[in-house]
CSV table of C-alpha atoms in Angstrom, one decimal:
chain,number,residue,atom,x,y,z
A,1,MET,CA,58.5,-100.2,37.7
A,2,ALA,CA,59.4,-103.0,40.0
A,3,SER,CA,58.7,-106.3,38.2
A,4,ARG,CA,60.3,-109.7,37.7
A,5,LEU,CA,59.8,-112.3,35.0
A,6,SER,CA,60.4,-115.9,35.9
A,7,ALA,CA,62.1,-118.5,33.7
A,8,ILE,CA,60.0,-119.6,30.7
A,9,GLU,CA,58.7,-123.2,30.5
A,10,ARG,CA,58.0,-124.6,27.0
A,11,VAL,CA,55.8,-127.6,26.1
A,12,SER,CA,54.0,-128.9,22.9
A,13,ALA,CA,50.5,-127.7,22.5
A,14,GLU,CA,49.2,-131.1,21.5
A,15,LEU,CA,45.8,-131.5,23.1
A,16,ILE,CA,42.4,-129.9,23.1
A,17,ALA,CA,40.0,-131.6,25.4
A,18,THR,CA,36.3,-130.4,25.5
A,19,ALA,CA,33.4,-131.2,27.8
A,20,GLU,CA,30.1,-129.6,28.8
A,21,LEU,CA,29.2,-128.9,32.4
A,22,VAL,CA,25.6,-128.4,33.3
A,23,VAL,CA,24.8,-126.5,36.5
A,24,GLU,CA,21.4,-126.1,38.1
A,25,THR,CA,21.4,-122.7,39.9
A,26,ARG,CA,19.1,-121.8,42.8
A,27,GLY,CA,18.3,-118.3,41.5
A,28,GLU,CA,20.2,-115.1,41.9
A,29,GLY,CA,23.7,-115.7,43.5
A,30,PHE,CA,27.0,-117.4,43.2
A,31,THR,CA,27.7,-121.1,42.4
A,32,ASP,CA,31.2,-122.3,43.0
A,33,ILE,CA,32.3,-124.5,40.1
A,34,THR,CA,36.0,-124.7,40.9
A,35,ARG,CA,35.9,-128.3,41.9
A,36,GLU,CA,34.1,-129.3,38.7
A,37,ALA,CA,36.7,-127.4,36.6
A,38,ALA,CA,39.6,-129.1,38.5
A,39,ARG,CA,37.9,-132.5,38.0
A,40,PHE,CA,37.6,-131.8,34.2
A,41,ILE,CA,41.4,-131.0,34.0
A,42,GLU,CA,42.2,-134.2,35.9
A,43,GLN,CA,40.0,-136.3,33.6
A,44,SER,CA,41.1,-134.6,30.4
A,45,GLY,CA,44.7,-135.8,30.7
A,46,GLY,CA,45.9,-132.3,30.4
A,47,ARG,CA,49.3,-131.2,31.9
A,48,ASP,CA,50.5,-127.7,31.0
A,49,GLY,CA,48.3,-125.1,29.3
A,50,ALA,CA,45.1,-123.3,30.0
A,51,LEU,CA,41.5,-124.0,30.8
A,52,PHE,CA,39.0,-122.0,28.8
A,53,VAL,CA,35.5,-121.6,30.3
A,54,TYR,CA,32.5,-120.4,28.3
A,55,LEU,CA,28.9,-119.8,29.5
A,56,ARG,CA,26.1,-120.3,26.8
A,57,HIS,CA,23.7,-117.8,28.3
A,58,THR,CA,23.2,-114.0,28.4
A,59,SER,CA,21.5,-113.5,31.8
A,60,ALA,CA,24.1,-115.2,33.9
A,61,SER,CA,27.9,-114.9,33.9
A,62,LEU,CA,31.3,-116.2,34.9
A,63,THR,CA,33.7,-114.6,37.4
A,64,ILE,CA,36.8,-115.4,39.4
A,65,GLN,CA,36.5,-114.0,42.9
A,66,GLU,CA,37.4,-114.4,46.5
A,67,ASN,CA,36.6,-117.8,48.0
A,68,ALA,CA,37.2,-117.0,51.7
A,69,ASP,CA,34.5,-114.8,53.1
A,70,PRO,CA,31.0,-115.5,51.8
A,71,ASP,CA,30.1,-111.9,52.6
A,72,VAL,CA,32.1,-110.9,49.6
A,73,GLN,CA,29.6,-112.7,47.3
A,74,THR,CA,26.7,-111.0,49.1
A,75,ASP,CA,28.3,-107.6,48.5
A,76,LEU,CA,29.1,-108.4,44.8
A,77,ILE,CA,25.4,-109.3,44.3
A,78,THR,CA,24.5,-106.0,46.0
A,79,ALA,CA,26.9,-104.1,43.8
A,80,LEU,CA,25.4,-105.6,40.6
A,81,ARG,CA,21.8,-104.7,41.9
A,82,ILE,CA,22.9,-101.1,42.3
A,83,LEU,CA,24.6,-100.9,38.9
A,84,ALA,CA,21.6,-102.6,37.1
A,85,PRO,CA,18.4,-101.9,39.2
A,86,GLU,CA,15.1,-103.6,38.4
A,87,ASP,CA,13.4,-100.1,38.3
A,88,GLY,CA,15.8,-98.8,35.6
A,89,PRO,CA,14.5,-97.1,32.4
A,90,TRP,CA,14.3,-100.4,30.5
A,91,VAL,CA,12.1,-101.0,27.5
A,92,HIS,CA,12.7,-104.8,27.4
A,93,THR,CA,10.3,-105.8,30.2
A,94,THR,CA,8.4,-108.7,28.6
A,95,GLU,CA,10.4,-111.4,30.4
A,96,GLY,CA,9.9,-109.9,33.9
A,97,PRO,CA,11.6,-107.2,36.0
A,98,ASP,CA,14.7,-109.3,36.7
A,99,ASP,CA,15.5,-110.1,33.0
A,100,MET,CA,16.9,-106.8,31.6
A,101,PRO,CA,19.0,-106.2,34.8
A,102,ALA,CA,20.3,-109.7,34.3
A,103,HIS,CA,21.5,-108.9,30.7
A,104,VAL,CA,23.3,-105.7,31.9
A,105,LYS,CA,25.0,-107.7,34.7
A,106,GLY,CA,26.0,-110.4,32.1
A,107,MET,CA,27.5,-107.7,29.9
A,108,LEU,CA,29.5,-106.2,32.7
A,109,THR,CA,30.9,-109.4,34.0
A,110,GLY,CA,31.2,-111.6,30.9
A,111,VAL,CA,30.7,-115.2,29.8
A,112,SER,CA,34.3,-116.1,28.7
A,113,LEU,CA,37.5,-116.5,30.7
A,114,HIS,CA,40.6,-118.6,31.0
A,115,ILE,CA,42.7,-120.0,33.9
A,116,PRO,CA,46.3,-121.2,33.5
A,117,VAL,CA,47.0,-125.0,34.2
A,118,ARG,CA,50.4,-126.1,35.5
A,119,ALA,CA,51.2,-129.8,36.0
A,120,GLY,CA,47.5,-130.7,35.7
A,121,VAL,CA,46.5,-128.3,38.4
A,122,LEU,CA,44.5,-125.0,38.0
A,123,GLY,CA,46.7,-122.0,38.5
A,124,LEU,CA,44.2,-120.1,40.6
A,125,GLY,CA,45.6,-117.6,43.2
A,126,THR,CA,45.3,-118.6,46.9
A,127,TRP,CA,42.0,-116.7,47.4
A,128,GLN,CA,40.5,-117.3,44.0
A,129,GLY,CA,37.5,-119.5,43.1
A,130,LEU,CA,35.7,-119.9,39.8
A,131,TYR,CA,32.0,-119.0,39.9
A,132,LEU,CA,28.9,-119.1,37.8
A,133,VAL,CA,26.8,-116.1,38.7
A,134,GLU,CA,23.1,-116.4,38.2
A,135,HIS,CA,21.4,-113.1,37.6
A,136,ARG,CA,17.8,-114.3,37.2
A,137,SER,CA,15.6,-114.5,40.3
A,138,ARG,CA,14.5,-118.1,39.7
A,139,PRO,CA,16.6,-121.3,39.4
A,140,HIS,CA,17.9,-122.0,35.9
A,141,ARG,CA,19.8,-124.8,34.1
A,142,ARG,CA,23.0,-123.4,32.7
A,143,GLU,CA,25.4,-124.9,30.2
A,144,ILE,CA,29.2,-124.3,30.4
A,145,VAL,CA,31.8,-125.4,27.9
A,146,LEU,CA,35.1,-126.4,29.5
A,147,GLN,CA,38.2,-126.7,27.2
A,148,PHE,CA,41.8,-127.6,28.0
A,149,VAL,CA,44.5,-126.5,25.5
A,150,GLY,CA,48.0,-127.7,26.1
A,151,SER,CA,50.3,-130.7,26.6
A,152,GLY,CA,49.1,-134.2,27.6
A,153,ARG,CA,50.3,-136.4,30.4
B,1,MET,CA,25.4,-128.5,44.0
B,2,ALA,CA,23.5,-130.1,41.2
B,3,SER,CA,25.9,-130.3,38.2
B,4,ARG,CA,26.8,-132.8,35.5
B,5,LEU,CA,29.9,-133.1,33.5
B,6,SER,CA,29.7,-134.7,30.0
B,7,ALA,CA,32.2,-137.1,28.4
B,8,ILE,CA,35.4,-135.4,27.3
B,9,GLU,CA,36.3,-135.2,23.6
B,10,ARG,CA,40.1,-135.0,22.7
B,11,VAL,CA,41.7,-133.8,19.5
B,12,SER,CA,45.1,-132.5,18.4
B,13,ALA,CA,45.7,-128.8,18.7
B,14,GLU,CA,47.4,-128.6,15.3
B,15,LEU,CA,46.1,-125.4,13.8
B,16,ILE,CA,46.1,-121.7,14.5
B,17,ALA,CA,44.3,-119.6,11.8
B,18,THR,CA,44.3,-115.9,11.9
B,19,ALA,CA,42.5,-113.1,10.0
B,20,GLU,CA,41.6,-109.5,10.4
B,21,LEU,CA,38.0,-108.3,10.2
B,22,VAL,CA,37.4,-104.7,9.5
B,23,VAL,CA,34.0,-103.3,10.5
B,24,GLU,CA,32.6,-99.9,9.7
B,25,THR,CA,30.3,-98.8,12.6
B,26,ARG,CA,27.4,-96.3,12.3
B,27,GLY,CA,28.2,-94.6,15.6
B,28,GLU,CA,27.1,-95.6,19.1
B,29,GLY,CA,25.4,-99.0,19.1
B,30,PHE,CA,25.7,-102.7,18.5
B,31,THR,CA,26.9,-104.4,15.2
B,32,ASP,CA,26.3,-108.1,14.9
B,33,ILE,CA,29.4,-109.9,13.7
B,34,THR,CA,28.3,-113.4,14.4
B,35,ARG,CA,28.0,-114.3,10.7
B,36,GLU,CA,31.4,-112.9,9.9
B,37,ALA,CA,32.9,-115.0,12.8
B,38,ALA,CA,31.1,-118.1,11.5
B,39,ARG,CA,32.4,-117.5,8.0
B,40,PHE,CA,35.9,-117.2,9.3
B,41,ILE,CA,35.7,-120.5,11.1
B,42,GLU,CA,34.3,-122.1,7.9
B,43,GLN,CA,37.1,-120.7,5.7
B,44,SER,CA,39.9,-121.4,8.3
B,45,GLY,CA,39.4,-125.2,8.0
B,46,GLY,CA,39.1,-125.4,11.7
B,47,ARG,CA,37.1,-128.3,13.3
B,48,ASP,CA,37.3,-128.5,17.1
B,49,GLY,CA,38.8,-125.8,19.3
B,50,ALA,CA,38.0,-122.2,20.1
B,51,LEU,CA,37.6,-118.9,18.4
B,52,PHE,CA,39.5,-116.0,20.0
B,53,VAL,CA,38.3,-112.5,19.2
B,54,TYR,CA,40.3,-109.3,19.8
B,55,LEU,CA,39.4,-105.7,19.2
B,56,ARG,CA,42.3,-103.3,18.5
B,57,HIS,CA,40.6,-100.2,20.1
B,58,THR,CA,39.9,-98.6,23.5
B,59,SER,CA,36.6,-96.7,22.8
B,60,ALA,CA,34.6,-99.7,21.5
B,61,SER,CA,34.3,-103.2,22.8
B,62,LEU,CA,33.1,-106.8,22.3
B,63,THR,CA,30.2,-108.6,23.9
B,64,ILE,CA,28.2,-111.7,23.7
B,65,GLN,CA,24.6,-110.9,24.2
B,66,GLU,CA,21.0,-111.7,23.4
B,67,ASN,CA,20.2,-111.8,19.7
B,68,ALA,CA,16.4,-112.1,19.9
B,69,ASP,CA,14.8,-108.8,21.0
B,70,PRO,CA,16.5,-105.7,19.7
B,71,ASP,CA,15.1,-103.8,22.8
B,72,VAL,CA,17.8,-105.6,24.8
B,73,GLN,CA,20.5,-103.7,22.8
B,74,THR,CA,18.7,-100.4,23.3
B,75,ASP,CA,18.7,-101.0,27.1
B,76,LEU,CA,22.3,-102.2,27.2
B,77,ILE,CA,23.3,-98.9,25.6
B,78,THR,CA,21.1,-97.0,28.1
B,79,ALA,CA,22.8,-98.9,30.9
B,80,LEU,CA,26.3,-98.0,29.7
B,81,ARG,CA,25.2,-94.3,29.4
B,82,ILE,CA,24.0,-94.3,33.0
B,83,LEU,CA,27.2,-96.0,34.2
B,84,ALA,CA,29.5,-93.7,32.2
B,85,PRO,CA,27.7,-90.4,31.6
B,86,GLU,CA,29.0,-87.6,29.3
B,87,ASP,CA,28.7,-85.1,32.2
B,88,GLY,CA,30.9,-87.2,34.6
B,89,PRO,CA,33.8,-85.6,36.4
B,90,TRP,CA,36.2,-86.3,33.6
B,91,VAL,CA,39.5,-84.5,33.1
B,92,HIS,CA,40.2,-86.1,29.7
B,93,THR,CA,37.9,-83.9,27.5
B,94,THR,CA,40.1,-83.0,24.6
B,95,GLU,CA,38.6,-85.6,22.2
B,96,GLY,CA,34.9,-84.6,22.8
B,97,PRO,CA,32.3,-85.3,25.5
B,98,ASP,CA,31.7,-88.9,24.2
B,99,ASP,CA,35.3,-90.0,24.3
B,100,MET,CA,36.0,-90.5,28.0
B,101,PRO,CA,32.7,-92.3,28.6
B,102,ALA,CA,33.6,-94.5,25.7
B,103,HIS,CA,36.9,-95.5,27.4
B,104,VAL,CA,35.0,-96.3,30.7
B,105,LYS,CA,32.5,-98.4,28.7
B,106,GLY,CA,35.3,-100.2,26.9
B,107,MET,CA,37.0,-101.0,30.3
B,108,LEU,CA,33.8,-102.4,31.7
B,109,THR,CA,32.9,-104.6,28.8
B,110,GLY,CA,36.4,-105.6,27.4
B,111,VAL,CA,38.1,-106.2,24.1
B,112,SER,CA,39.0,-109.9,24.3
B,113,LEU,CA,36.9,-113.0,24.4
B,114,HIS,CA,36.6,-116.6,23.1
B,115,ILE,CA,33.8,-118.8,21.9
B,116,PRO,CA,34.1,-122.7,21.7
B,117,VAL,CA,34.0,-124.3,18.2
B,118,ARG,CA,32.6,-127.9,17.8
B,119,ALA,CA,32.7,-129.6,14.4
B,120,GLY,CA,33.4,-126.3,12.6
B,121,VAL,CA,30.5,-124.6,14.2
B,122,LEU,CA,30.5,-121.7,16.8
B,123,GLY,CA,29.3,-123.1,20.1
B,124,LEU,CA,27.1,-120.1,21.0
B,125,GLY,CA,24.0,-120.6,23.1
B,126,THR,CA,20.6,-120.4,21.5
B,127,TRP,CA,20.1,-116.8,22.3
B,128,GLN,CA,23.7,-115.6,22.0
B,129,GLY,CA,25.2,-113.4,19.3
B,130,LEU,CA,28.7,-111.8,19.0
B,131,TYR,CA,28.6,-108.0,18.9
B,132,LEU,CA,31.0,-105.2,18.3
B,133,VAL,CA,29.8,-102.3,20.5
B,134,GLU,CA,30.7,-98.8,19.3
B,135,HIS,CA,30.8,-96.3,22.2
B,136,ARG,CA,31.7,-93.2,20.1
B,137,SER,CA,28.9,-91.0,18.7
B,138,ARG,CA,30.2,-91.0,15.2
B,139,PRO,CA,30.9,-93.9,12.8
B,140,HIS,CA,34.4,-95.5,13.1
B,141,ARG,CA,36.4,-98.1,11.3
B,142,ARG,CA,37.2,-100.9,13.7
B,143,GLU,CA,39.8,-103.7,13.4
B,144,ILE,CA,39.1,-107.1,14.9
B,145,VAL,CA,41.6,-110.0,15.0
B,146,LEU,CA,39.9,-113.5,14.6
B,147,GLN,CA,41.9,-116.6,15.6
B,148,PHE,CA,41.0,-120.2,15.6
B,149,VAL,CA,43.0,-122.6,17.7
B,150,GLY,CA,42.3,-126.3,17.4
B,151,SER,CA,42.1,-129.3,15.1
B,152,GLY,CA,41.9,-129.1,11.3
B,153,ARG,CA,39.4,-130.8,9.0
C,1,MET,CA,26.9,-104.1,7.5
C,2,ALA,CA,30.1,-102.8,5.9
C,3,SER,CA,32.8,-105.3,6.8
C,4,ARG,CA,35.8,-107.0,5.2
C,5,LEU,CA,37.6,-110.2,6.2
C,6,SER,CA,41.3,-110.5,5.3
C,7,ALA,CA,43.0,-113.6,3.9
C,8,ILE,CA,43.5,-116.3,6.5
C,9,GLU,CA,47.0,-117.3,7.7
C,10,ARG,CA,47.6,-120.8,9.0
C,11,VAL,CA,50.3,-122.1,11.2
C,12,SER,CA,50.9,-125.1,13.5
C,13,ALA,CA,50.0,-124.7,17.1
C,14,GLU,CA,53.1,-126.4,18.4
C,15,LEU,CA,54.2,-124.4,21.4
C,16,ILE,CA,52.9,-123.3,24.8
C,17,ALA,CA,55.3,-121.1,26.8
C,18,THR,CA,54.5,-120.1,30.3
C,19,ALA,CA,56.2,-117.7,32.8
C,20,GLU,CA,55.2,-115.7,35.8
C,21,LEU,CA,55.5,-112.0,36.1
C,22,VAL,CA,55.6,-110.4,39.6
C,23,VAL,CA,54.7,-106.7,39.8
C,24,GLU,CA,55.0,-104.5,42.8
C,25,THR,CA,52.2,-101.9,42.6
C,26,ARG,CA,52.3,-98.5,44.3
C,27,GLY,CA,48.7,-98.7,45.5
C,28,GLU,CA,45.6,-97.7,43.6
C,29,GLY,CA,46.3,-97.0,40.0
C,30,PHE,CA,47.5,-98.3,36.6
C,31,THR,CA,50.8,-100.1,36.0
C,32,ASP,CA,51.8,-100.5,32.4
C,33,ILE,CA,53.0,-104.1,31.8
C,34,THR,CA,53.1,-103.9,27.9
C,35,ARG,CA,56.9,-103.9,27.8
C,36,GLU,CA,57.1,-107.0,30.1
C,37,ALA,CA,54.6,-108.8,28.0
C,38,ALA,CA,56.5,-108.0,24.8
C,39,ARG,CA,59.7,-109.2,26.4
C,40,PHE,CA,58.1,-112.5,27.4
C,41,ILE,CA,56.9,-113.1,23.8
C,42,GLU,CA,60.4,-112.3,22.5
C,43,GLN,CA,62.1,-114.7,25.0
C,44,SER,CA,59.4,-117.4,24.6
C,45,GLY,CA,60.4,-118.1,21.0
C,46,GLY,CA,56.8,-117.6,19.9
C,47,ARG,CA,55.9,-116.5,16.4
C,48,ASP,CA,52.2,-116.6,15.5
C,49,GLY,CA,49.5,-117.2,18.0
C,50,ALA,CA,48.1,-115.5,21.1
C,51,LEU,CA,49.3,-114.2,24.5
C,52,PHE,CA,47.1,-115.2,27.4
C,53,VAL,CA,47.4,-113.0,30.6
C,54,TYR,CA,46.0,-114.1,34.0
C,55,LEU,CA,46.1,-112.3,37.3
C,56,ARG,CA,46.1,-114.4,40.5
C,57,HIS,CA,44.2,-111.9,42.7
C,58,THR,CA,40.7,-110.7,43.3
C,59,SER,CA,41.2,-107.0,44.4
C,60,ALA,CA,43.2,-105.9,41.3
C,61,SER,CA,42.6,-106.6,37.6
C,62,LEU,CA,43.8,-106.5,34.0
C,63,THR,CA,42.7,-104.1,31.3
C,64,ILE,CA,43.7,-103.0,27.8
C,65,GLN,CA,43.4,-99.3,27.6
C,66,GLU,CA,44.6,-96.1,26.0
C,67,ASN,CA,48.3,-95.4,26.4
C,68,ALA,CA,48.5,-91.9,25.1
C,69,ASP,CA,46.9,-89.4,27.6
C,70,PRO,CA,47.6,-90.3,31.3
C,71,ASP,CA,44.4,-88.3,32.1
C,72,VAL,CA,42.4,-91.3,30.7
C,73,GLN,CA,43.8,-93.5,33.5
C,74,THR,CA,42.9,-90.8,36.1
C,75,ASP,CA,39.4,-90.8,34.8
C,76,LEU,CA,39.1,-94.6,34.7
C,77,ILE,CA,40.1,-94.7,38.4
C,78,THR,CA,37.5,-92.0,39.1
C,79,ALA,CA,34.8,-94.0,37.2
C,80,LEU,CA,35.6,-97.2,39.2
C,81,ARG,CA,35.4,-95.2,42.5
C,82,ILE,CA,32.0,-93.9,41.5
C,83,LEU,CA,30.8,-97.4,40.5
C,84,ALA,CA,32.1,-99.0,43.6
C,85,PRO,CA,32.3,-96.4,46.4
C,86,GLU,CA,34.0,-97.0,49.8
C,87,ASP,CA,30.8,-95.9,51.5
C,88,GLY,CA,28.6,-98.5,49.7
C,89,PRO,CA,26.3,-100.8,51.7
C,90,TRP,CA,29.0,-103.4,52.1
C,91,VAL,CA,28.9,-106.1,54.8
C,92,HIS,CA,32.4,-107.4,54.1
C,93,THR,CA,34.4,-104.6,55.9
C,94,THR,CA,36.9,-106.5,58.0
C,95,GLU,CA,39.8,-105.9,55.6
C,96,GLY,CA,39.4,-102.1,55.4
C,97,PRO,CA,37.1,-99.7,53.5
C,98,ASP,CA,39.0,-100.1,50.3
C,99,ASP,CA,38.8,-103.9,50.1
C,100,MET,CA,35.2,-104.6,49.1
C,101,PRO,CA,35.2,-101.8,46.5
C,102,ALA,CA,38.4,-103.5,45.2
C,103,HIS,CA,36.5,-106.8,44.7
C,104,VAL,CA,33.7,-105.1,42.9
C,105,LYS,CA,36.1,-103.3,40.6
C,106,GLY,CA,37.9,-106.6,40.0
C,107,MET,CA,34.7,-108.3,39.0
C,108,LEU,CA,33.7,-105.5,36.6
C,109,THR,CA,37.1,-105.4,34.8
C,110,GLY,CA,38.3,-109.1,35.0
C,111,VAL,CA,41.5,-111.0,35.6
C,112,SER,CA,41.8,-112.9,32.3
C,113,LEU,CA,42.4,-111.6,28.7
C,114,HIS,CA,44.3,-112.4,25.5
C,115,ILE,CA,46.2,-110.4,22.9
C,116,PRO,CA,47.0,-111.7,19.4
C,117,VAL,CA,50.7,-112.2,18.4
C,118,ARG,CA,51.9,-111.9,14.8
C,119,ALA,CA,55.5,-112.6,13.8
C,120,GLY,CA,56.6,-112.5,17.4
C,121,VAL,CA,55.0,-109.0,18.0
C,122,LEU,CA,52.0,-108.2,20.2
C,123,GLY,CA,49.0,-107.3,18.0
C,124,LEU,CA,47.9,-104.3,20.1
C,125,GLY,CA,46.1,-101.4,18.4
C,126,THR,CA,48.0,-98.2,18.0
C,127,TRP,CA,46.6,-96.6,21.2
C,128,GLN,CA,46.4,-99.8,23.3
C,129,GLY,CA,48.6,-100.7,26.3
C,130,LEU,CA,48.3,-103.7,28.7
C,131,TYR,CA,47.7,-102.6,32.3
C,132,LEU,CA,47.6,-104.1,35.8
C,133,VAL,CA,45.1,-102.1,37.7
C,134,GLU,CA,45.6,-102.0,41.5
C,135,HIS,CA,42.4,-101.4,43.4
C,136,ARG,CA,43.7,-101.5,47.0
C,137,SER,CA,45.0,-98.2,48.5
C,138,ARG,CA,48.4,-99.6,49.6
C,139,PRO,CA,51.1,-101.2,47.5
C,140,HIS,CA,50.8,-104.9,46.8
C,141,ARG,CA,52.9,-107.7,45.2
C,142,ARG,CA,50.8,-109.1,42.3
C,143,GLU,CA,51.4,-112.3,40.4
C,144,ILE,CA,50.6,-112.6,36.7
C,145,VAL,CA,50.8,-115.7,34.5
C,146,LEU,CA,51.9,-115.1,30.9
C,147,GLN,CA,51.3,-117.8,28.3
C,148,PHE,CA,52.0,-117.9,24.6
C,149,VAL,CA,50.1,-120.5,22.5
C,150,GLY,CA,51.1,-120.8,18.8
C,151,SER,CA,53.9,-121.5,16.4
C,152,GLY,CA,57.6,-121.3,17.3
C,153,ARG,CA,60.4,-119.6,15.5
């Protein structure tokens, strides 16, 4: 396999900084929270390490996806609707037709992820953004826990 | 976008505590391991940081999902069966008809996640539980690595 | 539930080591990067903690899957093709028929995961390997950030 490992940088893991981000969604769709995450890193005093992002809900999720063409988000929502349709053979229907598909979508995409941080900057790829994905039809208030683990400035 | 970032709390990342949790599953379905994870945090002496959970298998997975209505778990299993059916066009069939679907389900849901810890308590949302999902038909013995990274008490 | 928690080991979280791994893929399919990850841990001087792996792209992903029968990888690629077909109802088609399915596959499988490290060794299960999954048809150059958080030797 063609691969290449860079030199290794070492720092002291001296700091854990934690904050909560509350986001009001507009119903089903993507909300870009990249800027909020970058601001958290800046304010946390973190330098080298990783950002851990956690969503405290089960009918929405977190994803890292393309930030260039908004059509990609449209298609990702379409894909999730096909994979977890409202007219599926669900028995949990008491919270509305969009609720059980939302749980399936949440399970498939997840509520926990990390992003590397180098010199106080999020190590996202050129075309990557951090998104909260709302799976319910109506707007919801969503709580996200942001944590930096690494060296301080 | 309507969003709000809380004040940031800072602590020293001084402790990594590690233990292994062995779970006997009853075959396909969810096993709630939230209580075991909370007990680990308690015994680890951890205060503020994060719990990292890792499953050492490829035909089962970890998920954070609703802990209120058991029908949700029934439907999540149904969804996975639809997404990865036993009669799919699989070539890996030597370990039984439930094995390859189990690998697909494992890939879609994952074996690695984290949960924030605040003041020694798991930062799960109100309706969230931590689950081991068994994808094989028969009972299996599953090994999980629990790790706390953060400040000590 | 039948479960058993082992004794807890505690160490100081004193080190974060970071490096970048560049992998040239051969187009759609799995590339085993377990050996590269193990070499990174060895060279990082890390002892007990966790390895965090992050992929800086949105049309490829990371997964931990079976390393025994190569047929499993064939079937996992088949499963992803069924879940995100090239002839789906996509509106983002400017980058070729394989691009939007690649984003869907990336969202379903993820770009961020961790693996426990014990005594300088990756804590993978017996049948687990760490894979970069290329979802685009053609070869691509992919950047992965490897980070060890834990105690030093």
